[in-house]
Amino acid sequence: MRRYWIPLFWLAFALVSTLQTWIVMITHGHSFARIAIFQCVVWSGWIALMPFVFRLSERFSLHPPTWRRVLLHVAAAGVVGVAHITWWIGAILVLRPYDKMNPKYFAPQLPEALVYRLPLEYILYAGALAVAHATALSRRAAELARSLGQARLHALELQLQPHFLFNTLNAVSALVRVKKNEEAVEVIAGLSELLRYTLDHQGQQLVPLAQEAAMLKRYLDIQRLRFADRLEIAVDVPAEARHAAVPTLLLQPLAENAIRHGIARSARPGRVEVRAFRREGTIEIEVFNTGSLGQTEGRGIGLRNTVERLRQLYGNAHRFELRQTSGGVLASISIPWSEVT
């Protein structure tokens, strides 16, 4: 619950009390403005008391209830009620909202006020306690949902890393089989850099797009060694987009999917193009590959995890599309613009 609703609620409560009091005493000729000021002052006392009730609720929660804590809150309600009644009588004596009918002395008013106002104060305390309890539950639920989301993202990341490792080792194995030992050594060196990147950013969900683009270029260099003259690549990340915050290991699964389904399954040369640009409040990323969309229907774990991570991080604020275009397949992502701090 946002704390600015507390004064707004008590202001509305004061205005309702003003209207009720003025209607009941309309024949007495009291000033509506003076009664309104009096009611606002009286119920502003609860604005000051609410933080105390909230702190008491946090320290001595009634979930689950115990006799000791119930009795403590009963006693606290009595103290709060007496304090507010005292404030109410003081406001009457100072502001004199009832003209000639207004009491003149404090002591005679206190016993009578305690009898007919204290039950209301207990009800108000119970309501404030319920609001405090609901606020605490809402906050805990939000924290739990956030923790659960982080756990899911971490699980997806852990799935993605060995998947990426195994695929690259398969590429090394393929090079060794055809006696391309120098290329295999270069792939292993590149793999060590990529693994260092994943370890350095382990548990970090967002990184600058510039870092992701640099890692992607290293990955594509490895793939170009594997496919020799069959693979043409292009990565275009302009300066204005380099500071955008994107999920770690976002681009590599998309590029891997493009190569696996668009290049590896065809004997003809192909190309992979990656570009990013800023559009209003979003960062747009596109990965194009030659080939057919029908070849990508069985999405691998990398692409599935990418889609799930985007959903976990951005909810409905993101867009992911995989569609056939002229000459190939285009994977496009749109996520809200932000920068890593």
Coordinates of C-alpha atoms in Angstrom, one line a residue:
M1 CA 0.0 0.0 0.0
R2 CA 1.4 3.4 -1.0
R3 CA 1.8 5.6 2.1
Y4 CA 0.3 8.7 0.4
W5 CA -3.1 6.9 0.5
I6 CA -3.1 7.2 4.3
P7 CA -3.5 11.1 4.4
L8 CA -5.9 10.9 1.5
F9 CA -8.1 8.4 3.3
W10 CA -8.2 10.4 6.5
L11 CA -9.0 13.6 4.6
A12 CA -11.9 11.9 3.0
F13 CA -13.0 10.5 6.4
A14 CA -12.8 14.0 7.8
L15 CA -14.9 15.5 5.0
V16 CA -17.6 12.8 5.5
S17 CA -17.6 13.4 9.2
T18 CA -17.9 17.2 8.5
L19 CA -21.0 16.7 6.3
Q20 CA -22.6 14.3 8.8
T21 CA -22.0 16.6 11.8
W22 CA -23.2 19.7 9.9
I23 CA -26.4 18.0 8.8
V24 CA -27.2 16.7 12.3
M25 CA -26.6 20.1 13.8
I26 CA -27.9 22.2 10.9
T27 CA -30.5 24.0 13.0
H28 CA -27.8 25.2 15.4
G29 CA -26.2 27.5 12.9
H30 CA -22.6 26.3 13.2
S31 CA -20.1 27.4 10.7
F32 CA -19.5 24.6 8.1
A33 CA -15.9 25.9 7.4
R34 CA -15.0 25.8 11.1
I35 CA -16.5 22.3 11.5
A36 CA -14.5 21.1 8.4
I37 CA -11.3 22.5 9.8
F38 CA -12.0 20.9 13.2
Q39 CA -12.6 17.5 11.6
C40 CA -9.5 17.7 9.4
V41 CA -7.4 18.5 12.5
V42 CA -9.0 15.7 14.6
W43 CA -8.6 12.9 12.0
S44 CA -5.1 14.1 11.1
G45 CA -4.2 12.6 14.4
W46 CA -4.6 9.2 12.9
I47 CA -2.2 10.1 10.1
A48 CA 0.5 10.4 12.8
L49 CA -0.7 7.3 14.6
M50 CA -0.8 5.0 11.6
P51 CA 3.0 4.5 11.3
F52 CA 3.1 3.5 14.9
V53 CA 0.4 0.8 14.3
F54 CA 2.3 -0.3 11.2
R55 CA 5.6 -0.7 13.1
L56 CA 3.8 -2.5 15.9
S57 CA 2.1 -4.9 13.4
E58 CA 5.5 -5.7 11.8
R59 CA 7.2 -6.4 15.1
F60 CA 4.2 -8.3 16.7
S61 CA 2.4 -9.8 13.8
L62 CA -1.0 -11.5 14.4
H63 CA -0.1 -14.1 11.8
P64 CA -0.3 -16.5 13.4
P65 CA -2.2 -15.0 16.4
T66 CA -1.1 -15.7 20.0
W67 CA -2.8 -14.7 23.2
R68 CA 0.2 -12.6 24.2
R69 CA 0.2 -10.6 20.9
V70 CA -3.6 -10.2 20.9
L71 CA -3.5 -8.8 24.4
L72 CA -0.6 -6.5 23.4
H73 CA -2.6 -5.1 20.5
V74 CA -5.7 -4.7 22.8
A75 CA -3.5 -2.6 25.2
A76 CA -2.0 -0.7 22.3
A77 CA -5.4 0.1 20.9
G78 CA -6.4 1.5 24.3
V79 CA -3.3 3.7 24.4
V80 CA -3.8 4.9 20.9
G81 CA -7.5 5.5 21.5
V82 CA -6.9 7.6 24.7
A83 CA -4.2 9.6 22.8
H84 CA -6.6 10.3 19.9
I85 CA -9.5 11.2 22.3
T86 CA -7.1 13.6 24.1
W87 CA -6.2 15.2 20.8
W88 CA -9.9 15.4 19.9
I89 CA -10.8 17.3 23.1
G90 CA -7.9 19.6 22.7
A91 CA -9.0 20.4 19.1
I92 CA -12.5 21.2 20.4
L93 CA -11.2 23.6 23.1
V94 CA -8.8 25.4 20.7
L95 CA -10.8 25.6 17.5
R96 CA -14.3 26.0 19.1
P97 CA -16.2 24.5 16.2
Y98 CA -19.6 24.5 18.0
D99 CA -19.8 28.2 19.0
K100 CA -21.9 28.7 22.2
M101 CA -22.3 24.9 22.6
N102 CA -18.6 24.4 22.7
P103 CA -17.1 23.0 26.0
K104 CA -14.7 25.2 27.9
Y105 CA -12.7 22.8 30.1
F106 CA -10.8 19.6 29.4
A107 CA -11.3 17.6 32.5
P108 CA -15.1 17.3 32.4
Q109 CA -15.0 16.1 28.8
L110 CA -12.6 13.3 29.2
P111 CA -14.7 10.6 31.1
E112 CA -17.7 11.1 28.8
A113 CA -15.5 11.0 25.7
L114 CA -13.8 7.8 26.8
V115 CA -17.2 6.1 27.3
Y116 CA -18.7 6.9 23.9
R117 CA -15.6 7.4 21.7
L118 CA -13.3 4.6 22.9
P119 CA -15.2 1.8 21.1
L120 CA -14.8 3.7 17.8
E121 CA -11.1 4.1 18.5
Y122 CA -10.8 0.3 19.0
I123 CA -12.6 -0.3 15.6
L124 CA -10.3 2.2 13.9
Y125 CA -7.2 0.5 15.4
A126 CA -8.5 -2.8 14.2
G127 CA -8.9 -1.4 10.7
A128 CA -5.5 0.1 10.7
L129 CA -4.0 -3.2 11.9
A130 CA -5.8 -5.0 9.1
V131 CA -4.4 -2.6 6.6
A132 CA -0.9 -3.0 8.0
H133 CA -1.3 -6.8 7.9
A134 CA -2.6 -6.7 4.3
T135 CA 0.3 -4.4 3.3
A136 CA 2.9 -6.8 4.8
L137 CA 1.3 -9.8 3.1
S138 CA 1.3 -8.0 -0.2
R139 CA 4.9 -7.0 0.2
R140 CA 5.9 -10.5 1.1
A141 CA 4.0 -11.9 -1.9
A142 CA 5.8 -9.4 -4.2
E143 CA 9.2 -10.4 -2.8
L144 CA 8.3 -14.1 -3.1
A145 CA 7.2 -13.6 -6.7
R146 CA 10.4 -11.6 -7.4
S147 CA 12.6 -14.3 -5.8
L148 CA 10.8 -17.1 -7.7
G149 CA 11.3 -15.2 -11.0
Q150 CA 15.0 -14.8 -10.3
A151 CA 15.2 -18.5 -9.4
R152 CA 13.5 -19.4 -12.7
L153 CA 15.8 -17.2 -14.7
H154 CA 18.8 -18.7 -13.0
A155 CA 17.6 -22.2 -13.8
L156 CA 17.1 -21.2 -17.4
E157 CA 20.6 -19.7 -17.5
L158 CA 22.1 -22.9 -16.0
Q159 CA 20.3 -24.9 -18.8
L160 CA 21.6 -22.6 -21.5
Q161 CA 25.3 -22.7 -20.5
P162 CA 25.9 -26.5 -20.8
H163 CA 23.8 -26.5 -24.0
F164 CA 26.1 -23.8 -25.5
L165 CA 29.2 -25.7 -24.3
F166 CA 28.1 -29.1 -25.8
N167 CA 27.3 -27.5 -29.1
T168 CA 30.7 -25.8 -29.4
L169 CA 32.5 -28.9 -28.4
N170 CA 30.6 -30.7 -31.2
A171 CA 32.0 -28.1 -33.5
V172 CA 35.5 -28.8 -32.3
S173 CA 35.0 -32.5 -32.8
A174 CA 33.8 -32.0 -36.4
L175 CA 36.9 -30.0 -37.2
V176 CA 39.2 -32.6 -35.7
R177 CA 37.6 -35.3 -37.7
V178 CA 38.4 -33.5 -41.0
K179 CA 42.0 -32.8 -39.8
K180 CA 41.5 -29.1 -39.4
N181 CA 43.6 -29.0 -36.2
E182 CA 44.6 -25.3 -36.4
E183 CA 41.0 -24.3 -36.7
A184 CA 40.1 -26.6 -33.9
V185 CA 42.7 -24.9 -31.7
E186 CA 41.2 -21.5 -32.6
V187 CA 37.7 -22.7 -31.7
I188 CA 39.0 -24.0 -28.3
A189 CA 40.6 -20.6 -27.7
G190 CA 37.4 -18.8 -28.6
L191 CA 35.5 -21.2 -26.4
S192 CA 37.6 -20.3 -23.4
E193 CA 36.8 -16.6 -23.9
L194 CA 33.1 -17.4 -24.2
L195 CA 33.2 -19.5 -21.1
R196 CA 35.0 -16.8 -19.2
Y197 CA 32.3 -14.4 -20.3
T198 CA 29.5 -16.6 -19.0
L199 CA 31.4 -17.2 -15.7
D200 CA 32.1 -13.5 -15.3
H201 CA 28.4 -12.7 -15.8
Q202 CA 26.9 -15.7 -13.9
G203 CA 23.8 -14.6 -12.1
Q204 CA 23.8 -11.2 -13.8
Q205 CA 20.6 -11.0 -15.9
L206 CA 21.3 -7.8 -17.8
V207 CA 24.4 -6.6 -19.5
P208 CA 25.2 -3.8 -22.0
L209 CA 24.4 -4.7 -25.6
A210 CA 28.0 -3.9 -26.6
Q211 CA 29.3 -6.8 -24.4
E212 CA 26.7 -9.1 -25.9
A213 CA 27.7 -8.0 -29.4
A214 CA 31.4 -8.6 -28.7
M215 CA 30.7 -12.1 -27.4
L216 CA 28.4 -12.8 -30.4
K217 CA 31.2 -11.8 -32.9
R218 CA 33.5 -14.2 -31.1
Y219 CA 30.9 -16.9 -31.4
L220 CA 30.3 -16.2 -35.1
D221 CA 34.1 -16.3 -35.7
I222 CA 34.1 -19.8 -34.3
Q223 CA 31.2 -20.8 -36.6
R224 CA 32.9 -19.2 -39.6
L225 CA 35.9 -21.5 -39.0
R226 CA 33.6 -24.4 -38.9
F227 CA 31.7 -23.6 -42.2
A228 CA 34.7 -22.1 -44.0
D229 CA 33.5 -20.3 -47.2
R230 CA 29.8 -21.2 -46.7
L231 CA 29.0 -18.7 -43.9
E232 CA 28.8 -14.9 -44.3
I233 CA 28.1 -12.8 -41.2
A234 CA 27.3 -9.2 -40.5
V235 CA 26.8 -7.6 -37.1
D236 CA 25.5 -4.0 -37.0
V237 CA 25.2 -2.4 -33.5
P238 CA 25.3 1.4 -33.8
A239 CA 26.8 3.6 -31.1
E240 CA 23.4 4.8 -29.8
A241 CA 22.3 1.2 -29.1
R242 CA 25.5 -0.1 -27.5
H243 CA 24.5 1.0 -23.9
A244 CA 21.1 -0.8 -24.0
A245 CA 20.6 -3.3 -21.2
V246 CA 19.8 -6.8 -22.7
P247 CA 19.6 -10.2 -21.1
T248 CA 22.9 -12.1 -20.8
L249 CA 23.4 -14.7 -23.6
L250 CA 20.5 -13.2 -25.6
L251 CA 22.1 -13.1 -29.0
Q252 CA 24.1 -16.3 -29.0
P253 CA 21.1 -18.7 -29.0
L254 CA 19.4 -16.7 -31.7
A255 CA 22.6 -16.8 -33.9
E256 CA 23.0 -20.5 -33.1
N257 CA 19.5 -21.2 -34.1
A258 CA 20.0 -19.3 -37.4
I259 CA 23.2 -21.3 -38.2
R260 CA 21.8 -24.6 -37.1
H261 CA 18.6 -24.4 -39.2
G262 CA 19.6 -22.0 -41.9
I263 CA 23.2 -22.8 -42.7
A264 CA 24.1 -26.2 -41.5
R265 CA 21.2 -27.9 -43.2
S266 CA 22.0 -26.5 -46.6
A267 CA 25.0 -27.2 -48.9
R268 CA 24.8 -23.7 -50.4
P269 CA 26.5 -20.7 -48.9
G270 CA 24.3 -18.6 -46.5
R271 CA 24.5 -15.6 -44.4
V272 CA 23.6 -14.5 -40.8
E273 CA 22.9 -10.8 -40.2
V274 CA 22.4 -9.3 -36.8
R275 CA 21.4 -5.7 -36.2
A276 CA 20.1 -3.6 -33.4
F277 CA 18.6 -0.1 -33.2
R278 CA 16.8 2.1 -30.7
R279 CA 13.1 2.9 -31.5
E280 CA 11.4 5.3 -29.1
G281 CA 11.3 3.6 -25.7
T282 CA 12.5 0.2 -26.9
I283 CA 15.6 -1.6 -28.2
E284 CA 15.0 -3.6 -31.3
I285 CA 17.1 -6.6 -32.2
E286 CA 16.9 -8.6 -35.5
V287 CA 18.6 -11.8 -36.5
F288 CA 18.2 -12.8 -40.1
N289 CA 19.4 -16.1 -41.8
T290 CA 19.0 -17.5 -45.2
G291 CA 16.8 -20.6 -45.2
S292 CA 13.3 -21.7 -44.6
L293 CA 11.1 -21.2 -41.6
G294 CA 9.8 -24.8 -41.9
Q295 CA 13.3 -26.0 -40.8
T296 CA 13.0 -24.2 -37.5
E297 CA 9.7 -25.6 -36.2
G298 CA 11.4 -27.8 -33.7
R299 CA 12.9 -25.1 -31.5
G300 CA 15.9 -26.1 -29.5
I301 CA 16.5 -25.5 -25.8
G302 CA 18.4 -22.3 -26.5
L303 CA 15.6 -20.6 -28.4
R304 CA 12.9 -21.9 -26.0
N305 CA 14.9 -20.6 -23.0
T306 CA 15.4 -17.2 -24.7
V307 CA 11.6 -16.9 -25.2
E308 CA 11.0 -17.9 -21.5
R309 CA 13.6 -15.6 -20.1
L310 CA 12.1 -12.7 -22.0
R311 CA 8.7 -13.5 -20.6
Q312 CA 10.1 -13.7 -17.1
L313 CA 12.0 -10.5 -17.3
Y314 CA 9.6 -8.3 -19.3
G315 CA 6.1 -9.9 -19.2
N316 CA 3.8 -8.4 -21.8
A317 CA 6.2 -5.5 -22.4
H318 CA 8.4 -7.5 -24.8
R319 CA 7.8 -8.9 -28.3
F320 CA 9.4 -11.9 -30.0
E321 CA 8.6 -13.1 -33.5
L322 CA 10.1 -15.7 -35.8
R323 CA 8.8 -15.4 -39.3
Q324 CA 9.6 -16.1 -42.9
T325 CA 10.7 -13.1 -44.9
S326 CA 12.0 -12.6 -48.4
G327 CA 15.0 -14.8 -48.8
G328 CA 15.2 -16.2 -45.3
V329 CA 14.0 -16.3 -41.7
L330 CA 13.9 -13.3 -39.3
A331 CA 13.9 -13.5 -35.5
S332 CA 13.0 -10.1 -34.0
I333 CA 12.9 -9.0 -30.4
S334 CA 11.6 -5.8 -28.9
I335 CA 12.2 -5.0 -25.2
P336 CA 11.9 -1.8 -23.1
W337 CA 14.9 0.5 -23.3
S338 CA 17.0 0.6 -20.2
E339 CA 20.7 0.9 -19.4
V340 CA 22.8 -1.1 -17.0
T341 CA 23.8 1.0 -14.0

